[in-house]
GROMACS .gro file of C-alpha atoms in nm:
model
  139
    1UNK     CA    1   1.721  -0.014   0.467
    2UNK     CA    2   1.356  -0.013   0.346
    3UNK     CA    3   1.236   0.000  -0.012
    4UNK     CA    4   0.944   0.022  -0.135
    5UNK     CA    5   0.830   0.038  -0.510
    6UNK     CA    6   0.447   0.099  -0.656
    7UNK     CA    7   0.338  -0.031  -0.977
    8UNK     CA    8  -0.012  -0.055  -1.156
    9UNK     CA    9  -0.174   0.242  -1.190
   10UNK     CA   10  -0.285   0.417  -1.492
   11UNK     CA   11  -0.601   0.582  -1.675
   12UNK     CA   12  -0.988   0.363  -1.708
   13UNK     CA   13  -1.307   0.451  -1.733
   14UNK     CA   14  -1.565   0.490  -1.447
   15UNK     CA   15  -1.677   0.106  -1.369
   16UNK     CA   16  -1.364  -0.034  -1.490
   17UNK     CA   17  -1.096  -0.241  -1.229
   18UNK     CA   18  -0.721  -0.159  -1.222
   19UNK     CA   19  -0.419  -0.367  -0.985
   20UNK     CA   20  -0.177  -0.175  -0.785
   21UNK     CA   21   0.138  -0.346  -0.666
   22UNK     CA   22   0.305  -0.290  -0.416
   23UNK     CA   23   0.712  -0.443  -0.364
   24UNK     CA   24   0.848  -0.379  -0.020
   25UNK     CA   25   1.272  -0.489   0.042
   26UNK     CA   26   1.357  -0.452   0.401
   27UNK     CA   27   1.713  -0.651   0.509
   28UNK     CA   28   1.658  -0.861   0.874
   29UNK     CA   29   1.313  -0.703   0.923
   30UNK     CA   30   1.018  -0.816   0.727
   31UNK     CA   31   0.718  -0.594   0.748
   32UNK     CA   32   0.448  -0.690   0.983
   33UNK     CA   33   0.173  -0.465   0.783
   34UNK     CA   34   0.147  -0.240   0.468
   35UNK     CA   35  -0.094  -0.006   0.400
   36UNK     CA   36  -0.236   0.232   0.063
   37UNK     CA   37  -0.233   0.565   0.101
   38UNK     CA   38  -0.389   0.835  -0.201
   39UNK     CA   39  -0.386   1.209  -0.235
   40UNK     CA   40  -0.448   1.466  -0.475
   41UNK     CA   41  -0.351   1.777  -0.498
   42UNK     CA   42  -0.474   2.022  -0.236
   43UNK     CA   43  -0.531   1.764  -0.002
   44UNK     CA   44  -0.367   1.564   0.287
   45UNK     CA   45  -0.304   1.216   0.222
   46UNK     CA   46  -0.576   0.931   0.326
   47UNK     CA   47  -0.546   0.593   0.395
   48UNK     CA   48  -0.768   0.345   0.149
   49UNK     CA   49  -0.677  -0.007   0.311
   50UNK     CA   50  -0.407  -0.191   0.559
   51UNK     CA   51  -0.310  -0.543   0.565
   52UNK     CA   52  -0.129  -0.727   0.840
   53UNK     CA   53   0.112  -0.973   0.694
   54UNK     CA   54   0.125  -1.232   0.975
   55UNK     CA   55  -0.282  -1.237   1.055
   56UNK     CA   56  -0.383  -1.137   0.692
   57UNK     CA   57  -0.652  -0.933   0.897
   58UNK     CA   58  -0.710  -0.615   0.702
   59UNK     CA   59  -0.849  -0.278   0.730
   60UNK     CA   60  -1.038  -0.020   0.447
   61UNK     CA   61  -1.170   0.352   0.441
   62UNK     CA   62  -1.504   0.330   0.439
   63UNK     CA   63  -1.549   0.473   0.070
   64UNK     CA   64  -1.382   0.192  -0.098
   65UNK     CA   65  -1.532  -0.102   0.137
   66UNK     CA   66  -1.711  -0.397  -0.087
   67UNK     CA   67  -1.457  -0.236  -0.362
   68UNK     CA   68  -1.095  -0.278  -0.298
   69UNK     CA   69  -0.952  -0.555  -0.166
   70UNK     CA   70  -0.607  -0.525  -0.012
   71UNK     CA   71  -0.383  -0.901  -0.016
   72UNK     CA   72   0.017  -0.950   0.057
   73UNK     CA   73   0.180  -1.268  -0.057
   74UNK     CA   74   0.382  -1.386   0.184
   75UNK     CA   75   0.773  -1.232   0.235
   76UNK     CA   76   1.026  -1.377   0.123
   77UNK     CA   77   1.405  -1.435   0.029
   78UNK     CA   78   1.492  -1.249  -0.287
   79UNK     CA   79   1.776  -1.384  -0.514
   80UNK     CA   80   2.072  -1.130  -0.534
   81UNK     CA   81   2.008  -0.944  -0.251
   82UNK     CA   82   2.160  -0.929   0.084
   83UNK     CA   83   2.148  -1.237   0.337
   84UNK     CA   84   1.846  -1.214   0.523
   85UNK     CA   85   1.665  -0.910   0.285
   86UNK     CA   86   1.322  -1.025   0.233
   87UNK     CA   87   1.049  -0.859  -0.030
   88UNK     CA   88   0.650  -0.847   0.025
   89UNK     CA   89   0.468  -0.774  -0.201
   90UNK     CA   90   0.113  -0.604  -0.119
   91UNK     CA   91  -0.152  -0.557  -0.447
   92UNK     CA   92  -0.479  -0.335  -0.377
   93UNK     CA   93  -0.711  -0.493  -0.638
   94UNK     CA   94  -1.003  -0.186  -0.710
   95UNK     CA   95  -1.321  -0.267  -0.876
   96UNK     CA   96  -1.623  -0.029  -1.006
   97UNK     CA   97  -1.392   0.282  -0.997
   98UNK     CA   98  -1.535   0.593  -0.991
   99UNK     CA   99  -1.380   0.946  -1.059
  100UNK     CA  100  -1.315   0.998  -0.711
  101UNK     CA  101  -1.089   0.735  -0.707
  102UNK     CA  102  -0.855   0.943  -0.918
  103UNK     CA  103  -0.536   1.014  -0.704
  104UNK     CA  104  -0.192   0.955  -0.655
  105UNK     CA  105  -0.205   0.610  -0.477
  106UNK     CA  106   0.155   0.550  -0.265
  107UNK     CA  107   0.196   0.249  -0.062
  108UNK     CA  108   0.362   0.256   0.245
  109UNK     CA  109   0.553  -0.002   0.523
  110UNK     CA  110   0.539   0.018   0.878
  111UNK     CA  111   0.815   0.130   1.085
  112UNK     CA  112   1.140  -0.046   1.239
  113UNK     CA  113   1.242  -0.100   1.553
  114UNK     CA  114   1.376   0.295   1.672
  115UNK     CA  115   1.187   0.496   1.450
  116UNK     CA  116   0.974   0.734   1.484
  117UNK     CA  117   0.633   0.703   1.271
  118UNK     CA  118   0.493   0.962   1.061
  119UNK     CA  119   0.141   0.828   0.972
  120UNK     CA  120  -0.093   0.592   1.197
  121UNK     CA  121  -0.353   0.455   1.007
  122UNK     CA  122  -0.609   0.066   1.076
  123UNK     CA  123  -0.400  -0.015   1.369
  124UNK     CA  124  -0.079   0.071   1.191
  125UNK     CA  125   0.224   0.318   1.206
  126UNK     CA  126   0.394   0.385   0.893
  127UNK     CA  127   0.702   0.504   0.815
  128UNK     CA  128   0.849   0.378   0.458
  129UNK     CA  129   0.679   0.521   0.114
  130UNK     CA  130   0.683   0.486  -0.225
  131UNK     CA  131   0.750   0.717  -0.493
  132UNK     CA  132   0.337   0.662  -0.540
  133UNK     CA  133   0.170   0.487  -0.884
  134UNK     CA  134  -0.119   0.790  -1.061
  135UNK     CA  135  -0.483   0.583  -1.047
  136UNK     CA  136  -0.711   0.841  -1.328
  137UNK     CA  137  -1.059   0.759  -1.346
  138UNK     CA  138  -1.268   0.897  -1.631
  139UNK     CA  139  -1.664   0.934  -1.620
   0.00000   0.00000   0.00000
């Protein structure tokens, strides 16, 4: 079982900087990249950045390059949670937003052994998503 939870977003002015995090809980399987994802309405779903968790090597859509910067800390064994679960946590740090920034932002984990993938995206196939976190950017 997969989890992931988004937190962070909210409403700033054009020029201002705003943290997304990102939680991931996977039991036996830690994630071996995460990606951000944003959409808004009337539009399909884009990827903004990817981060491998092993190389740290990452990957960004070319309109938030020299922006965003996508990190992971390291998983982990959580307290009070099954034997072997393990959490990642992903943040997408976003500096000099503009309005087009403004979107629902939803983080996402790559897929398991057996499943089938529903998004590829900077050398990644995704499969596990978060409710998503609302980023509004005012001019």
């Amino acid at each position: 079982r997969v989890r992931v939870v988004e937190s962070g977003g909210g409403s700033v002015q054009a020029g201002e900087s705003l943290t997304l995090s990102c939680e991931i809980t996977a039991s036996l399987y830690s994630s071996e990249c995460v990606g951000w994802f944003r959409q808004v309405p009337g539009k399909e779903r884009a990827g903004v950045a990817t981060v491998f968790v092993d190389s740290d090597n990452t990957y960004y859509a070319d309109s938030v390059k020299d922006r965003f910067t996508i990190s992971q800390v390291t998983a982990k064994t959580s307290d009070g949670l099954p034997m072997n679960a393990k959490t990642t946590t992903v943040y997408l740090q976003m500096n000099s937003l503009k309005p087009e920034d403004t979107a629902m932002y939803y983080c996402a984990a790559d897929r398991r052994p057996g499943d089938v993938p529903d998004t590829s995206y900077g050398g990644c196939q995704f499969k596990y998503w978060g409710q998503g976190t609302q980023v509004t950017v005012s001019s």
